[in-house]
């Protein structure tokens, strides 16, 4: 579910998160209550009540000191995009405002998913599709 909260802010609420390999194969699916919010195309807020999920998008040291249910990142660099048969996918790089860990974030033009790569070895795909991935 995607909705505009205020001018310049778009928030998406997600029911599922798939942990995926670098090749895009589903490793595990989690039922979650999570959200992503984009504010003025420069701030990303990832919120989730599950500490394991937030731990995956956090810097290793952050989990020891941060007991909040959200993480805030600022966009750095330029936005790149690629077009495929489904539509356009946009690639952003975000950096945590305190811990400086970087995330690569990919979204499609309809905001039907958000894929977050906290490192090159794993991806987190937030979505609302009940079907299991093709690779499971």
mmCIF file of C-alpha atoms in Angstrom:
data_model
loop_
_atom_site.group_PDB
_atom_site.id
_atom_site.type_symbol
_atom_site.label_atom_id
_atom_site.label_comp_id
_atom_site.label_asym_id
_atom_site.label_seq_id
_atom_site.Cartn_x
_atom_site.Cartn_y
_atom_site.Cartn_z
ATOM 1 C CA UNK A 1 0.000 0.000 0.000
ATOM 2 C CA UNK A 2 1.433 3.367 -1.083
ATOM 3 C CA UNK A 3 0.049 6.679 0.038
ATOM 4 C CA UNK A 4 1.091 10.302 0.269
ATOM 5 C CA UNK A 5 1.361 11.422 3.879
ATOM 6 C CA UNK A 6 2.150 15.083 3.160
ATOM 7 C CA UNK A 7 3.442 17.123 0.270
ATOM 8 C CA UNK A 8 6.855 15.725 -0.615
ATOM 9 C CA UNK A 9 6.452 12.561 1.466
ATOM 10 C CA UNK A 10 5.479 9.120 0.138
ATOM 11 C CA UNK A 11 5.065 6.236 2.563
ATOM 12 C CA UNK A 12 4.674 2.549 1.692
ATOM 13 C CA UNK A 13 3.521 -0.130 4.117
ATOM 14 C CA UNK A 14 4.827 -3.645 3.500
ATOM 15 C CA UNK A 15 3.574 -7.077 4.628
ATOM 16 C CA UNK A 16 6.461 -9.245 3.411
ATOM 17 C CA UNK A 17 10.224 -9.074 3.219
ATOM 18 C CA UNK A 18 12.244 -11.560 1.179
ATOM 19 C CA UNK A 19 15.908 -12.099 1.926
ATOM 20 C CA UNK A 20 17.570 -12.640 -1.472
ATOM 21 C CA UNK A 21 20.996 -13.725 -2.702
ATOM 22 C CA UNK A 22 23.202 -11.526 -4.922
ATOM 23 C CA UNK A 23 21.740 -13.444 -7.889
ATOM 24 C CA UNK A 24 18.201 -12.507 -6.834
ATOM 25 C CA UNK A 25 17.156 -15.938 -5.551
ATOM 26 C CA UNK A 26 14.812 -15.952 -2.558
ATOM 27 C CA UNK A 27 16.485 -17.347 0.569
ATOM 28 C CA UNK A 28 13.779 -16.747 3.152
ATOM 29 C CA UNK A 29 10.466 -14.891 3.475
ATOM 30 C CA UNK A 30 9.384 -12.978 6.562
ATOM 31 C CA UNK A 31 5.894 -11.728 7.417
ATOM 32 C CA UNK A 32 6.527 -8.181 8.579
ATOM 33 C CA UNK A 33 4.846 -4.953 9.406
ATOM 34 C CA UNK A 34 7.297 -2.498 7.905
ATOM 35 C CA UNK A 35 7.232 0.813 6.121
ATOM 36 C CA UNK A 36 9.469 2.954 3.995
ATOM 37 C CA UNK A 37 9.024 6.694 3.700
ATOM 38 C CA UNK A 38 10.672 8.991 1.185
ATOM 39 C CA UNK A 39 10.747 12.645 2.170
ATOM 40 C CA UNK A 40 11.440 15.193 -0.569
ATOM 41 C CA UNK A 41 13.354 12.537 -2.525
ATOM 42 C CA UNK A 42 16.365 12.935 -0.223
ATOM 43 C CA UNK A 43 15.514 11.253 3.103
ATOM 44 C CA UNK A 44 14.622 7.566 3.581
ATOM 45 C CA UNK A 45 13.059 6.249 6.769
ATOM 46 C CA UNK A 46 12.855 2.456 7.214
ATOM 47 C CA UNK A 47 10.567 1.400 10.044
ATOM 48 C CA UNK A 48 9.845 -2.079 11.382
ATOM 49 C CA UNK A 49 8.833 -3.596 14.701
ATOM 50 C CA UNK A 50 11.096 -6.637 14.083
ATOM 51 C CA UNK A 51 14.623 -6.013 15.401
ATOM 52 C CA UNK A 52 16.058 -8.726 13.101
ATOM 53 C CA UNK A 53 14.902 -6.852 9.998
ATOM 54 C CA UNK A 54 16.259 -3.513 11.232
ATOM 55 C CA UNK A 55 19.512 -5.254 12.141
ATOM 56 C CA UNK A 56 19.930 -6.263 8.507
ATOM 57 C CA UNK A 57 19.818 -2.621 7.320
ATOM 58 C CA UNK A 58 21.951 -1.270 10.176
ATOM 59 C CA UNK A 59 25.666 -0.812 10.653
ATOM 60 C CA UNK A 60 27.068 -3.598 12.897
ATOM 61 C CA UNK A 61 27.747 -1.178 15.769
ATOM 62 C CA UNK A 62 24.339 0.460 15.469
ATOM 63 C CA UNK A 63 22.414 -2.519 16.781
ATOM 64 C CA UNK A 64 24.202 -2.311 20.112
ATOM 65 C CA UNK A 65 23.114 1.249 20.815
ATOM 66 C CA UNK A 66 19.926 1.891 18.835
ATOM 67 C CA UNK A 67 16.692 0.490 20.253
ATOM 68 C CA UNK A 68 14.372 2.561 18.055
ATOM 69 C CA UNK A 69 12.064 0.907 15.515
ATOM 70 C CA UNK A 70 13.276 3.019 12.584
ATOM 71 C CA UNK A 71 16.447 3.987 10.708
ATOM 72 C CA UNK A 72 17.018 7.306 8.884
ATOM 73 C CA UNK A 73 19.190 7.681 5.780
ATOM 74 C CA UNK A 74 20.102 10.607 3.517
ATOM 75 C CA UNK A 75 20.435 10.182 -0.255
ATOM 76 C CA UNK A 76 23.929 10.646 -1.647
ATOM 77 C CA UNK A 77 25.134 10.698 -5.238
ATOM 78 C CA UNK A 78 23.008 10.634 -8.345
ATOM 79 C CA UNK A 79 19.975 8.566 -9.224
ATOM 80 C CA UNK A 80 20.430 6.007 -11.971
ATOM 81 C CA UNK A 81 17.758 4.039 -13.775
ATOM 82 C CA UNK A 82 17.344 1.111 -16.123
ATOM 83 C CA UNK A 83 14.413 0.056 -18.220
ATOM 84 C CA UNK A 84 13.239 -3.526 -18.613
ATOM 85 C CA UNK A 85 10.073 -5.298 -19.757
ATOM 86 C CA UNK A 86 8.250 -4.505 -16.506
ATOM 87 C CA UNK A 87 9.064 -0.784 -16.368
ATOM 88 C CA UNK A 88 11.759 1.467 -15.031
ATOM 89 C CA UNK A 89 13.822 0.578 -11.968
ATOM 90 C CA UNK A 90 15.591 3.389 -10.126
ATOM 91 C CA UNK A 91 18.795 2.981 -8.114
ATOM 92 C CA UNK A 92 19.622 5.248 -5.186
ATOM 93 C CA UNK A 93 22.452 5.279 -2.651
ATOM 94 C CA UNK A 94 21.608 6.291 0.912
ATOM 95 C CA UNK A 95 23.900 6.849 3.890
ATOM 96 C CA UNK A 96 22.934 6.647 7.563
ATOM 97 C CA UNK A 97 23.064 10.122 9.061
ATOM 98 C CA UNK A 98 25.158 9.054 12.085
ATOM 99 C CA UNK A 99 26.807 5.670 11.437
ATOM 100 C CA UNK A 100 27.642 6.391 7.767
ATOM 101 C CA UNK A 101 26.808 2.872 6.554
ATOM 102 C CA UNK A 102 25.515 2.905 2.978
ATOM 103 C CA UNK A 103 22.524 1.203 1.409
ATOM 104 C CA UNK A 104 21.792 0.708 -2.261
ATOM 105 C CA UNK A 105 18.062 1.016 -2.783
ATOM 106 C CA UNK A 106 16.106 0.006 -5.890
ATOM 107 C CA UNK A 107 12.443 0.773 -6.594
ATOM 108 C CA UNK A 108 10.211 0.466 -9.613
ATOM 109 C CA UNK A 109 8.199 3.331 -11.046
ATOM 110 C CA UNK A 110 4.951 2.074 -9.472
ATOM 111 C CA UNK A 111 6.508 1.530 -5.986
ATOM 112 C CA UNK A 112 5.315 -2.099 -5.938
ATOM 113 C CA UNK A 113 8.508 -3.099 -4.102
ATOM 114 C CA UNK A 114 11.570 -1.646 -2.412
ATOM 115 C CA UNK A 115 14.832 -3.600 -2.613
ATOM 116 C CA UNK A 116 17.533 -2.634 -0.142
ATOM 117 C CA UNK A 117 21.112 -3.879 -0.435
ATOM 118 C CA UNK A 118 22.909 -3.210 2.851
ATOM 119 C CA UNK A 119 25.951 -4.964 1.359
ATOM 120 C CA UNK A 120 26.778 -6.757 -1.924
ATOM 121 C CA UNK A 121 26.005 -10.200 -0.464
ATOM 122 C CA UNK A 122 22.337 -9.836 0.438
ATOM 123 C CA UNK A 123 19.207 -7.986 -0.599
ATOM 124 C CA UNK A 124 15.993 -7.260 1.266
ATOM 125 C CA UNK A 125 12.879 -6.999 -0.895
ATOM 126 C CA UNK A 126 9.886 -5.382 0.802
ATOM 127 C CA UNK A 127 6.584 -6.061 -0.993
ATOM 128 C CA UNK A 128 2.928 -7.021 -0.599
ATOM 129 C CA UNK A 129 2.837 -10.026 -2.944
ATOM 130 C CA UNK A 130 1.570 -13.188 -1.196
ATOM 131 C CA UNK A 131 3.007 -15.550 -3.815
ATOM 132 C CA UNK A 132 6.261 -17.276 -3.009
ATOM 133 C CA UNK A 133 9.256 -16.374 -5.154
ATOM 134 C CA UNK A 134 9.907 -18.491 -8.227
ATOM 135 C CA UNK A 135 13.170 -19.705 -6.752
ATOM 136 C CA UNK A 136 11.786 -21.272 -3.576
#
